[in-house]
CSV table of C-alpha atoms in Angstrom, one decimal:
chain,number,residue,atom,x,y,z
P,30,MET,CA,20.7,-33.3,-22.6
P,31,LYS,CA,20.1,-33.4,-19.4
P,32,LEU,CA,22.8,-34.8,-16.6
P,33,VAL,CA,22.1,-37.3,-13.8
P,34,LEU,CA,24.5,-38.4,-11.2
P,35,VAL,CA,23.7,-41.6,-8.6
P,36,GLY,CA,25.8,-42.8,-6.0
P,37,LEU,CA,27.2,-44.0,-3.0
P,38,ASN,CA,30.2,-42.8,-1.1
P,39,TRP,CA,31.8,-42.9,2.4
P,40,LYS,CA,29.3,-40.9,3.6
P,41,THR,CA,26.0,-43.0,3.2
P,42,ALA,CA,28.0,-46.8,3.0
P,43,THR,CA,30.3,-48.8,5.2
P,44,GLN,CA,33.2,-50.0,3.7
P,45,GLU,CA,31.5,-53.5,3.2
P,46,VAL,CA,29.1,-52.2,1.3
P,47,LEU,CA,30.9,-50.0,-0.6
P,48,GLU,CA,33.3,-53.4,-1.3
P,49,LYS,CA,30.1,-54.7,-3.5
P,50,PHE,CA,29.6,-52.1,-5.3
P,51,ALA,CA,33.1,-51.3,-6.2
P,52,ILE,CA,33.7,-51.9,-10.1
P,53,PRO,CA,37.3,-53.3,-11.0
P,54,GLU,CA,39.3,-51.8,-14.0
P,55,ASN,CA,38.6,-55.0,-15.8
P,56,GLY,CA,35.1,-55.0,-15.4
P,57,MET,CA,34.6,-51.1,-16.3
P,58,GLY,CA,33.7,-51.6,-20.4
P,59,MET,CA,31.4,-54.3,-19.5
P,60,ALA,CA,29.8,-52.0,-16.9
P,61,LEU,CA,30.3,-48.9,-19.5
P,62,ALA,CA,28.4,-51.3,-22.0
P,63,GLY,CA,25.5,-52.1,-19.5
P,64,MET,CA,24.5,-48.6,-18.6
P,65,MET,CA,24.6,-47.8,-22.6
P,66,GLU,CA,22.2,-50.3,-23.3
P,67,TYR,CA,19.1,-48.4,-21.8
P,68,PRO,CA,17.8,-46.0,-24.6
P,69,SER,CA,17.6,-43.4,-21.9
P,70,VAL,CA,21.2,-43.0,-21.4
P,71,LYS,CA,23.1,-41.3,-24.6
P,72,GLU,CA,27.1,-40.6,-22.5
P,73,CYS,CA,27.8,-42.2,-19.4
P,74,ALA,CA,31.0,-42.5,-16.7
P,75,ILE,CA,31.8,-44.1,-13.8
P,76,ILE,CA,33.6,-43.7,-11.4
P,77,SER,CA,34.8,-46.5,-8.5
P,78,THR,CA,37.2,-46.2,-5.9
P,79,CYS,CA,37.1,-48.0,-2.3
P,80,ASN,CA,35.3,-44.9,-1.3
P,81,ARG,CA,32.8,-44.1,-3.9
P,82,THR,CA,30.8,-45.6,-6.7
P,83,GLU,CA,29.5,-42.9,-9.0
P,84,ILE,CA,27.1,-43.5,-12.4
P,85,TYR,CA,26.9,-40.2,-14.2
P,86,THR,CA,24.7,-40.3,-17.2
P,87,VAL,CA,24.0,-37.8,-20.0
P,88,SER,CA,20.0,-38.4,-21.7
P,89,ASP,CA,17.0,-36.6,-22.5
P,90,ASP,CA,15.0,-38.0,-20.0
P,91,ALA,CA,16.7,-37.2,-16.5
P,92,TYR,CA,13.9,-39.6,-14.6
P,93,GLN,CA,14.0,-42.4,-16.9
P,94,SER,CA,18.1,-42.1,-16.7
P,95,PHE,CA,17.9,-42.1,-13.1
P,96,ARG,CA,16.1,-45.1,-12.9
P,97,ASN,CA,17.8,-47.0,-15.1
P,98,THR,CA,20.9,-46.4,-12.9
P,99,LYS,CA,19.5,-47.5,-9.5
P,100,GLU,CA,18.1,-50.4,-11.6
P,101,TYR,CA,21.7,-50.8,-13.0
P,102,LEU,CA,23.6,-50.8,-9.3
P,103,ALA,CA,21.2,-53.1,-7.8
P,104,ARG,CA,21.6,-55.9,-10.5
P,105,TYR,CA,25.1,-55.5,-10.0
P,106,ASN,CA,24.8,-56.1,-6.5
P,107,SER,CA,22.6,-58.3,-7.1
P,108,SER,CA,19.8,-56.8,-4.9
P,109,THR,CA,16.5,-55.2,-5.2
P,110,VAL,CA,16.4,-51.2,-5.7
P,111,ASP,CA,14.7,-51.3,-2.2
P,112,GLU,CA,17.1,-52.7,-0.8
P,113,ILE,CA,19.8,-50.2,-2.0
P,114,ASP,CA,18.1,-47.8,-1.8
P,115,GLY,CA,19.3,-46.3,1.6
P,116,TYR,CA,22.4,-45.8,0.4
P,117,LEU,CA,22.2,-44.0,-3.0
P,118,TYR,CA,22.3,-39.9,-3.4
P,119,ALA,CA,21.6,-38.7,-6.5
P,120,TYR,CA,22.3,-35.0,-7.8
P,121,ARG,CA,21.2,-33.7,-11.5
P,122,GLY,CA,22.2,-31.1,-13.6
P,123,PHE,CA,24.5,-27.9,-12.4
P,124,ASP,CA,24.3,-29.9,-9.0
P,125,ALA,CA,26.1,-32.8,-10.2
P,126,VAL,CA,28.6,-30.5,-12.5
P,127,ARG,CA,29.2,-28.8,-8.8
P,128,HIS,CA,29.7,-32.4,-7.3
P,129,LEU,CA,31.9,-33.5,-9.9
P,130,PHE,CA,34.3,-31.2,-9.4
P,131,ARG,CA,34.1,-31.2,-5.6
P,132,VAL,CA,34.8,-34.7,-5.6
P,133,ALA,CA,37.4,-34.6,-8.6
P,134,SER,CA,39.3,-31.6,-6.0
P,135,GLY,CA,39.4,-33.5,-3.5
P,136,ILE,CA,36.8,-31.7,-1.2
P,137,ASP,CA,34.6,-34.9,-1.1
P,138,SER,CA,37.2,-37.1,-0.2
P,139,LEU,CA,37.2,-39.1,3.3
P,140,VAL,CA,40.6,-37.5,3.6
P,141,LEU,CA,40.2,-33.8,2.9
P,142,GLY,CA,42.4,-32.7,-0.1
P,143,GLU,CA,43.6,-36.0,-0.9
P,144,PRO,CA,45.2,-36.0,-4.4
P,145,GLN,CA,44.8,-39.5,-5.7
P,146,ILE,CA,41.2,-38.5,-6.4
P,147,SER,CA,42.0,-36.7,-9.7
P,148,GLY,CA,43.8,-39.5,-11.0
P,149,GLN,CA,40.5,-41.5,-10.5
P,150,VAL,CA,38.3,-39.0,-12.1
P,151,LYS,CA,41.0,-38.9,-15.0
P,152,ASP,CA,41.0,-43.0,-15.1
P,153,ALA,CA,37.1,-42.5,-15.6
P,154,TYR,CA,36.8,-40.4,-18.2
P,155,GLU,CA,39.6,-42.4,-19.8
P,156,TYR,CA,37.5,-45.6,-19.5
P,157,SER,CA,34.2,-43.8,-20.9
P,158,LEU,CA,36.3,-42.8,-23.9
P,159,LYS,CA,38.3,-46.1,-25.1
P,160,PHE,CA,34.6,-47.9,-24.2
P,161,ASP,CA,32.7,-45.7,-26.5
P,162,ALA,CA,30.5,-44.0,-23.8
P,163,SER,CA,31.6,-40.9,-23.9
P,164,GLY,CA,29.7,-37.7,-26.6
P,165,PRO,CA,29.9,-34.0,-26.0
P,166,PHE,CA,28.8,-33.2,-22.8
P,167,LEU,CA,31.4,-35.7,-21.0
P,168,ASN,CA,34.0,-34.9,-23.8
P,169,ARG,CA,33.7,-31.2,-21.9
P,170,LEU,CA,32.2,-31.8,-18.4
P,171,PHE,CA,35.1,-34.5,-17.5
P,172,PRO,CA,38.3,-32.0,-18.8
P,173,LYS,CA,36.9,-28.9,-17.4
P,174,ALA,CA,36.8,-30.8,-14.1
P,175,ILE,CA,40.4,-31.9,-14.2
P,176,SER,CA,41.2,-28.2,-15.1
P,177,VAL,CA,39.4,-27.2,-12.0
P,178,VAL,CA,41.4,-29.8,-9.9
P,179,LYS,CA,44.6,-28.0,-11.4
P,180,ARG,CA,43.1,-24.5,-9.9
P,181,VAL,CA,42.1,-25.5,-6.7
P,182,ARG,CA,45.8,-27.0,-6.2
P,183,THR,CA,47.2,-23.5,-7.6
P,184,ASP,CA,44.8,-21.0,-5.9
P,185,THR,CA,44.6,-22.9,-2.4
P,186,ALA,CA,46.7,-25.2,-0.3
P,187,VAL,CA,43.6,-27.6,0.6
P,188,GLY,CA,46.6,-30.6,-0.3
P,189,ALA,CA,49.3,-29.6,2.2
P,190,GLY,CA,50.7,-30.9,5.5
P,191,ALA,CA,50.8,-34.5,6.7
P,192,VAL,CA,47.1,-35.2,7.5
P,193,SER,CA,47.8,-39.1,8.4
P,194,VAL,CA,50.0,-40.2,11.6
P,195,SER,CA,52.2,-41.5,9.0
P,196,SER,CA,52.8,-39.4,6.3
P,197,ALA,CA,53.1,-36.9,9.6
P,198,ALA,CA,55.9,-38.6,11.2
P,199,VAL,CA,58.0,-37.7,7.7
P,200,ASP,CA,57.2,-34.5,7.7
P,201,LEU,CA,58.6,-34.4,11.2
P,202,VAL,CA,61.6,-36.5,10.1
P,203,LYS,CA,62.5,-34.0,7.1
P,204,LYS,CA,62.1,-31.2,9.2
P,205,ILE,CA,65.1,-33.0,12.0
P,206,ILE,CA,67.3,-34.1,9.3
P,207,SER,CA,68.6,-32.4,5.9
P,208,GLN,CA,69.9,-34.5,2.9
P,209,LEU,CA,67.4,-37.4,3.7
P,210,ASP,CA,69.5,-39.8,0.5
P,211,GLU,CA,72.3,-39.8,2.8
P,212,LYS,CA,70.5,-41.1,5.9
P,213,SER,CA,69.1,-45.1,6.7
P,214,ALA,CA,65.5,-45.4,8.3
P,215,MET,CA,64.2,-48.8,10.5
P,216,VAL,CA,60.5,-49.7,10.4
P,217,ILE,CA,59.9,-51.6,12.9
P,218,GLY,CA,55.9,-53.2,12.0
P,219,ALA,CA,55.2,-53.6,8.5
P,220,GLY,CA,51.3,-53.7,9.4
P,221,GLU,CA,49.2,-50.6,7.9
P,222,MET,CA,50.4,-47.9,9.7
P,223,GLY,CA,54.4,-49.4,9.3
P,224,GLY,CA,53.9,-49.9,5.3
P,225,LEU,CA,52.4,-46.3,5.2
P,226,ALA,CA,55.4,-45.2,7.0
P,227,ALA,CA,57.8,-46.7,4.9
P,228,ARG,CA,56.4,-45.6,1.8
P,229,HIS,CA,56.4,-41.8,3.0
P,230,LEU,CA,59.9,-42.1,3.9
P,231,VAL,CA,61.0,-43.9,0.4
P,232,SER,CA,59.0,-40.8,-1.3
P,233,ALA,CA,61.0,-38.4,1.1
P,234,GLY,CA,64.0,-39.7,-0.2
P,235,ILE,CA,65.5,-42.0,2.3
P,236,ARG,CA,67.3,-44.7,0.1
P,237,ASP,CA,68.4,-47.1,3.1
P,238,VAL,CA,65.4,-48.6,4.7
P,239,THR,CA,65.2,-51.7,6.8
P,240,VAL,CA,62.1,-53.4,7.9
P,241,THR,CA,61.0,-55.7,10.5
P,242,ASN,CA,58.6,-57.4,11.9
P,243,ARG,CA,57.3,-60.7,14.0
P,244,THR,CA,56.4,-62.2,11.0
P,245,PHE,CA,59.2,-62.4,9.0
P,246,ASP,CA,57.4,-63.1,5.3
P,247,ARG,CA,55.8,-59.6,5.7
P,248,ALA,CA,58.7,-58.1,6.6
P,249,MET,CA,60.3,-59.2,4.1
P,250,LYS,CA,57.4,-58.4,1.2
P,251,LEU,CA,57.1,-54.8,2.5
P,252,ALA,CA,61.3,-54.3,2.4
P,253,ASP,CA,61.1,-55.3,-1.3
P,254,GLU,CA,58.7,-52.9,-2.0
P,255,MET,CA,61.1,-50.3,-0.7
P,256,GLN,CA,63.9,-52.0,-2.6
P,257,GLY,CA,65.2,-52.3,1.1
P,258,SER,CA,66.2,-55.0,3.4
P,259,ALA,CA,64.8,-57.1,6.2
P,260,VAL,CA,66.2,-58.3,9.7
P,261,ARG,CA,64.2,-60.9,12.0
P,262,PHE,CA,62.3,-59.4,14.2
P,263,GLU,CA,64.3,-61.1,17.1
P,264,GLU,CA,67.8,-59.4,15.7
P,265,PHE,CA,67.1,-55.5,14.8
P,266,LYS,CA,67.9,-54.3,18.1
P,267,SER,CA,71.7,-55.4,17.0
P,268,ARG,CA,71.0,-53.3,13.7
P,269,LEU,CA,69.3,-50.1,15.7
P,270,LYS,CA,72.6,-48.4,15.5
P,271,LEU,CA,72.8,-48.6,11.6
P,272,ALA,CA,69.2,-46.3,11.5
P,273,ASP,CA,69.5,-43.1,11.9
P,274,VAL,CA,65.7,-42.8,12.4
P,275,VAL,CA,63.6,-45.1,13.6
P,276,ILE,CA,60.0,-45.6,13.3
P,277,SER,CA,57.8,-47.9,15.4
P,278,ALA,CA,54.5,-49.4,14.3
P,279,THR,CA,53.6,-52.8,16.4
P,280,GLY,CA,51.0,-53.9,17.9
P,281,ALA,CA,53.1,-55.3,20.9
P,282,PRO,CA,51.7,-54.6,24.4
P,283,GLY,CA,54.5,-53.3,25.9
P,284,PHE,CA,58.3,-51.8,25.4
P,285,ILE,CA,60.4,-53.0,22.7
P,286,ILE,CA,62.7,-50.4,22.7
P,287,THR,CA,63.8,-49.4,26.4
P,288,LYS,CA,66.1,-46.5,28.3
P,289,GLU,CA,68.5,-49.1,28.1
P,290,ASP,CA,68.8,-49.9,24.8
P,291,ALA,CA,68.9,-45.5,24.1
P,292,VAL,CA,71.6,-45.6,26.3
P,293,ARG,CA,73.7,-48.9,24.2
P,294,VAL,CA,72.9,-47.3,20.5
P,295,ILE,CA,74.1,-43.5,21.4
P,296,LYS,CA,77.1,-45.2,22.3
P,297,GLU,CA,77.6,-47.4,19.4
P,298,ARG,CA,76.8,-44.4,17.3
P,299,THR,CA,79.2,-42.4,19.4
P,300,ASN,CA,76.9,-39.6,20.3
P,301,ARG,CA,75.7,-39.1,16.9
P,302,PHE,CA,72.0,-38.1,16.8
P,303,TRP,CA,69.2,-40.7,16.9
P,304,VAL,CA,65.4,-39.8,15.9
P,305,LEU,CA,62.8,-42.3,17.4
P,306,ILE,CA,58.9,-41.9,16.2
P,307,ASP,CA,56.3,-43.9,18.2
P,308,ILE,CA,53.1,-44.1,16.0
P,309,ALA,CA,52.1,-47.6,18.0
P,310,HIS,CA,49.3,-47.3,20.8
P,311,PRO,CA,50.1,-48.6,23.4
P,312,SER,CA,53.7,-46.9,22.9
P,313,ASP,CA,56.3,-49.4,21.5
P,314,ILE,CA,59.2,-46.6,22.8
P,315,ASP,CA,59.9,-46.0,26.3
P,316,PRO,CA,59.2,-42.1,26.6
P,317,SER,CA,61.9,-41.9,28.9
P,318,CYS,CA,64.4,-42.5,26.4
P,319,HIS,CA,64.5,-38.8,25.7
P,320,GLU,CA,66.2,-38.4,28.7
P,321,VAL,CA,69.1,-39.7,26.8
P,322,GLU,CA,71.2,-36.8,25.4
P,323,ASN,CA,71.1,-36.5,21.3
P,324,VAL,CA,67.7,-39.2,21.2
P,325,PHE,CA,64.9,-37.2,20.0
P,326,LEU,CA,61.6,-39.0,20.8
P,327,TYR,CA,58.6,-38.2,19.2
P,328,ASN,CA,55.2,-40.2,19.6
P,329,ILE,CA,51.9,-40.6,18.3
P,330,PHE,CA,50.2,-37.6,20.5
P,331,ASP,CA,53.0,-35.4,19.4
P,332,LEU,CA,51.9,-36.2,15.6
P,333,ARG,CA,48.1,-36.1,16.2
P,334,SER,CA,48.3,-32.8,17.5
P,335,VAL,CA,50.0,-31.9,14.4
P,336,VAL,CA,47.8,-33.7,11.7
P,337,GLU,CA,44.8,-31.7,13.8
P,338,GLU,CA,46.2,-28.7,12.7
P,339,ASN,CA,46.9,-29.5,9.2
P,340,LEU,CA,43.7,-30.7,9.1
P,341,ASP,CA,42.1,-27.4,10.5
P,342,GLU,CA,44.4,-25.4,7.8
P,343,ARG,CA,42.8,-27.6,5.0
P,344,LYS,CA,39.3,-26.7,5.8
P,345,LYS,CA,40.0,-22.9,5.7
P,346,GLU,CA,41.3,-23.7,2.2
P,347,ALA,CA,38.6,-26.3,1.6
P,348,GLU,CA,36.5,-22.6,1.7
P,349,LYS,CA,38.6,-21.1,-0.9
P,350,ALA,CA,38.1,-24.1,-3.1
P,351,GLU,CA,34.2,-24.1,-2.8
P,352,LYS,CA,34.2,-20.2,-4.0
P,353,ILE,CA,36.4,-21.3,-7.2
P,354,ILE,CA,34.4,-24.4,-7.9
P,355,VAL,CA,30.9,-21.8,-8.0
P,356,GLY,CA,32.8,-19.6,-10.6
P,357,GLU,CA,33.8,-22.6,-12.6
P,358,VAL,CA,30.2,-24.6,-12.3
P,359,GLU,CA,28.9,-21.0,-13.6
P,360,SER,CA,31.8,-20.9,-16.5
P,361,PHE,CA,30.6,-24.8,-17.5
P,362,GLY,CA,27.1,-23.4,-17.4
P,363,LYS,CA,27.7,-20.6,-19.4
P,364,TRP,CA,29.0,-23.3,-22.2
P,365,PHE,CA,26.2,-25.7,-21.8
P,366,GLU,CA,23.5,-22.9,-22.0
P,367,THR,CA,25.0,-21.7,-25.3
P,368,TYR,CA,25.9,-25.9,-26.6
P,369,ARG,CA,21.9,-26.0,-25.8
P,370,ALA,CA,20.8,-22.8,-27.8
P,371,ALA,CA,22.9,-24.0,-30.9
P,372,PRO,CA,19.9,-26.2,-32.7
P,373,ILE,CA,17.2,-23.6,-32.3
P,374,ILE,CA,19.8,-20.5,-33.6
P,375,VAL,CA,20.4,-22.6,-36.6
P,376,GLU,CA,16.6,-23.0,-37.3
P,377,LEU,CA,15.8,-19.9,-36.4
P,378,ARG,CA,18.6,-18.2,-38.8
P,379,LYS,CA,17.6,-20.7,-41.3
P,380,LYS,CA,13.8,-19.5,-40.8
P,381,PHE,CA,14.7,-15.6,-41.2
P,382,ASP,CA,17.1,-16.3,-43.9
P,383,GLY,CA,14.3,-17.7,-45.9
P,384,LEU,CA,11.9,-14.8,-45.5
P,385,LYS,CA,14.4,-12.3,-46.1
P,386,ASP,CA,15.2,-13.8,-49.4
P,387,LYS,CA,11.8,-14.2,-50.5
P,388,GLU,CA,11.3,-10.1,-49.8
P,389,VAL,CA,14.6,-9.1,-51.0
P,390,GLU,CA,13.6,-11.0,-54.5
P,391,LYS,CA,10.1,-9.4,-54.4
P,392,ALA,CA,11.5,-5.9,-53.7
P,393,ILE,CA,14.4,-6.2,-56.8
P,394,SER,CA,11.8,-7.4,-59.3
P,395,GLN,CA,9.5,-4.2,-58.4
P,396,LEU,CA,12.7,-2.4,-59.3
P,397,LYS,CA,12.6,-3.6,-62.9
P,398,GLY,CA,15.8,-2.9,-64.4
P,399,ALA,CA,17.8,-2.3,-61.0
P,400,ASP,CA,22.1,-1.9,-61.3
P,401,GLU,CA,24.1,-3.9,-59.0
P,402,LYS,CA,24.8,-1.4,-56.6
P,403,THR,CA,21.4,-0.9,-55.8
P,404,VAL,CA,20.9,-5.0,-55.6
P,405,ARG,CA,24.0,-4.6,-52.7
P,406,THR,CA,22.3,-2.4,-51.4
P,407,ILE,CA,19.2,-4.0,-50.9
P,408,MET,CA,20.5,-7.1,-49.6
P,409,ALA,CA,23.1,-5.2,-47.1
P,410,MET,CA,20.0,-3.6,-45.8
P,411,ALA,CA,18.1,-7.2,-45.3
P,412,ASN,CA,20.8,-8.8,-43.6
P,413,SER,CA,21.6,-5.8,-41.2
P,414,LEU,CA,17.6,-5.9,-40.5
P,415,MET,CA,18.0,-9.5,-39.8
P,416,ASN,CA,20.7,-9.5,-37.8
P,417,LYS,CA,19.5,-6.4,-35.7
P,418,PHE,CA,16.4,-8.5,-35.1
P,419,LEU,CA,17.6,-12.0,-34.1
P,420,HIS,CA,20.1,-10.2,-31.6
P,421,GLN,CA,18.3,-9.9,-29.0
P,422,PRO,CA,16.5,-13.6,-29.3
P,423,ILE,CA,19.9,-15.2,-29.9
P,424,SER,CA,21.4,-13.5,-26.9
P,425,ALA,CA,18.4,-14.8,-24.7
P,426,LEU,CA,19.0,-18.0,-25.9
P,427,LYS,CA,22.6,-17.9,-25.3
P,428,GLN,CA,22.1,-17.2,-21.9
P,429,GLY,CA,19.6,-19.9,-21.3
P,430,GLU,CA,17.0,-16.8,-20.1
P,431,ASN,CA,13.4,-18.7,-18.7
P,432,LEU,CA,10.3,-16.3,-18.6
P,433,GLU,CA,8.5,-15.4,-15.9
P,434,ASN,CA,6.4,-18.5,-16.0
P,435,GLY,CA,9.2,-21.0,-16.3
P,436,VAL,CA,9.2,-21.5,-19.3
P,437,SER,CA,12.8,-21.3,-21.1
P,438,ALA,CA,13.8,-18.9,-24.4
P,439,GLY,CA,14.5,-21.8,-26.5
P,440,GLU,CA,10.7,-23.4,-25.6
P,441,ALA,CA,9.1,-19.8,-26.3
P,442,ILE,CA,10.8,-19.3,-30.2
P,443,ARG,CA,10.3,-22.8,-31.0
P,444,LYS,CA,6.3,-21.6,-30.5
P,445,ILE,CA,6.4,-18.3,-31.5
P,446,PHE,CA,8.6,-19.0,-34.9
P,447,ASP,CA,6.9,-22.2,-35.5
P,448,LEU,CA,10.4,-24.0,-35.5
P,449,ASP,CA,11.2,-27.8,-35.9
P,450,ASP,CA,13.4,-29.7,-33.4
P,451,GLY,CA,16.7,-29.1,-34.8
P,452,GLU,CA,17.3,-33.1,-35.6
P,453,GLY,CA,18.6,-32.2,-39.1
P,454,VAL,CA,21.2,-29.1,-37.7
P,455,SER,CA,24.8,-30.4,-38.6
P,456,VAL,CA,27.4,-30.2,-36.5
P,457,SER,CA,29.4,-27.8,-38.5
P,458,GLU,CA,25.8,-25.6,-38.5
P,459,GLU,CA,25.8,-26.1,-34.7
P,460,LYS,CA,29.4,-24.7,-34.4
P,461,GLU,CA,28.8,-22.1,-36.4
P,462,SER,CA,26.1,-20.6,-34.9
P,463,VAL,CA,27.6,-20.8,-31.3
P,464,GLU,CA,30.6,-18.9,-32.6
P,465,SER,CA,28.3,-16.2,-34.4
């Protein structure tokens, strides 16, 4: 069994190209069926997100599987292999295992340490199960990847600290204000930044969110998603006094909140604190607002320094995660060598059992009149000798050792003892041999 991965991601292709290769949820069954039609492919799983599409295959012929996967991706994109080849990367064997563990742990993500990818890896495995594309290898590999994620998250802080301006803004709010569920917020601007800020605010616990935007329909849409309220842009200043926190993220060419606004709002709030966070560029809020007593103003440059510090911390933690992953790949490798050796161990034991039984039978026939105790003694001695003779070769098989000339222990033992290919070995026999 050989694992091959072929894919493309945010490092090798533009967003426009990635979108062409993205496989939607409702197309996953067809994609897996398309891959499984290739005779070389025995098992398959596909990870497809906005930042990557990767196809993992298990086969007896790695090169053919590699070619078939490229052909499939070209066909899916109505292109030729030559046209897409420059976007693709490939890994095989334990390099592919390591890559999957890095992907699942967020180490290979555009946003280092992002947690969503582990759920997407889990989804990929569930699709593989659902559409009968998984088998013994992937059934071990993908659950192992998920367990690696848990260990990385437990033992490192690679996912800690906000690494986007919007999330950093909300982290800042949490540090300044306690009991967020009793506070209200206004988000000015319903674009990507404003939308992210609104979602982070709700996740942080703020229940009362008001959204305003120059296009009122967009404000209403975002407000509905947040179960908040929308206010027309022409009217938002009259509602500022009600918001303990204001996050502004518009594309306005000039200030939309001035120092005069701040003076008025603080008076209307009877000097209660007012937190203003400006994540727009150019700025939405006049910097002189911070001169007003009880106004706390932070701009995008303050937040970027926080984001950069958090990213530096995540990079340090990623180094710890890489060491964990190396150890987990080795652990998976030990399982795989044992799994791969199972059919050979079964055949080897069958061969020696047959020889042993013949010799024991011959010895007992020569001991005419041997009593039961003598027969049991001979049998025990024969079994003991066989186990001792087999101990070293079976250990070599389980450890996946290679000889000096690069020939594997399995290949050597098959040849020396004239074993067949193990196709007739049952699953229960393999399991017994692995556990013995």
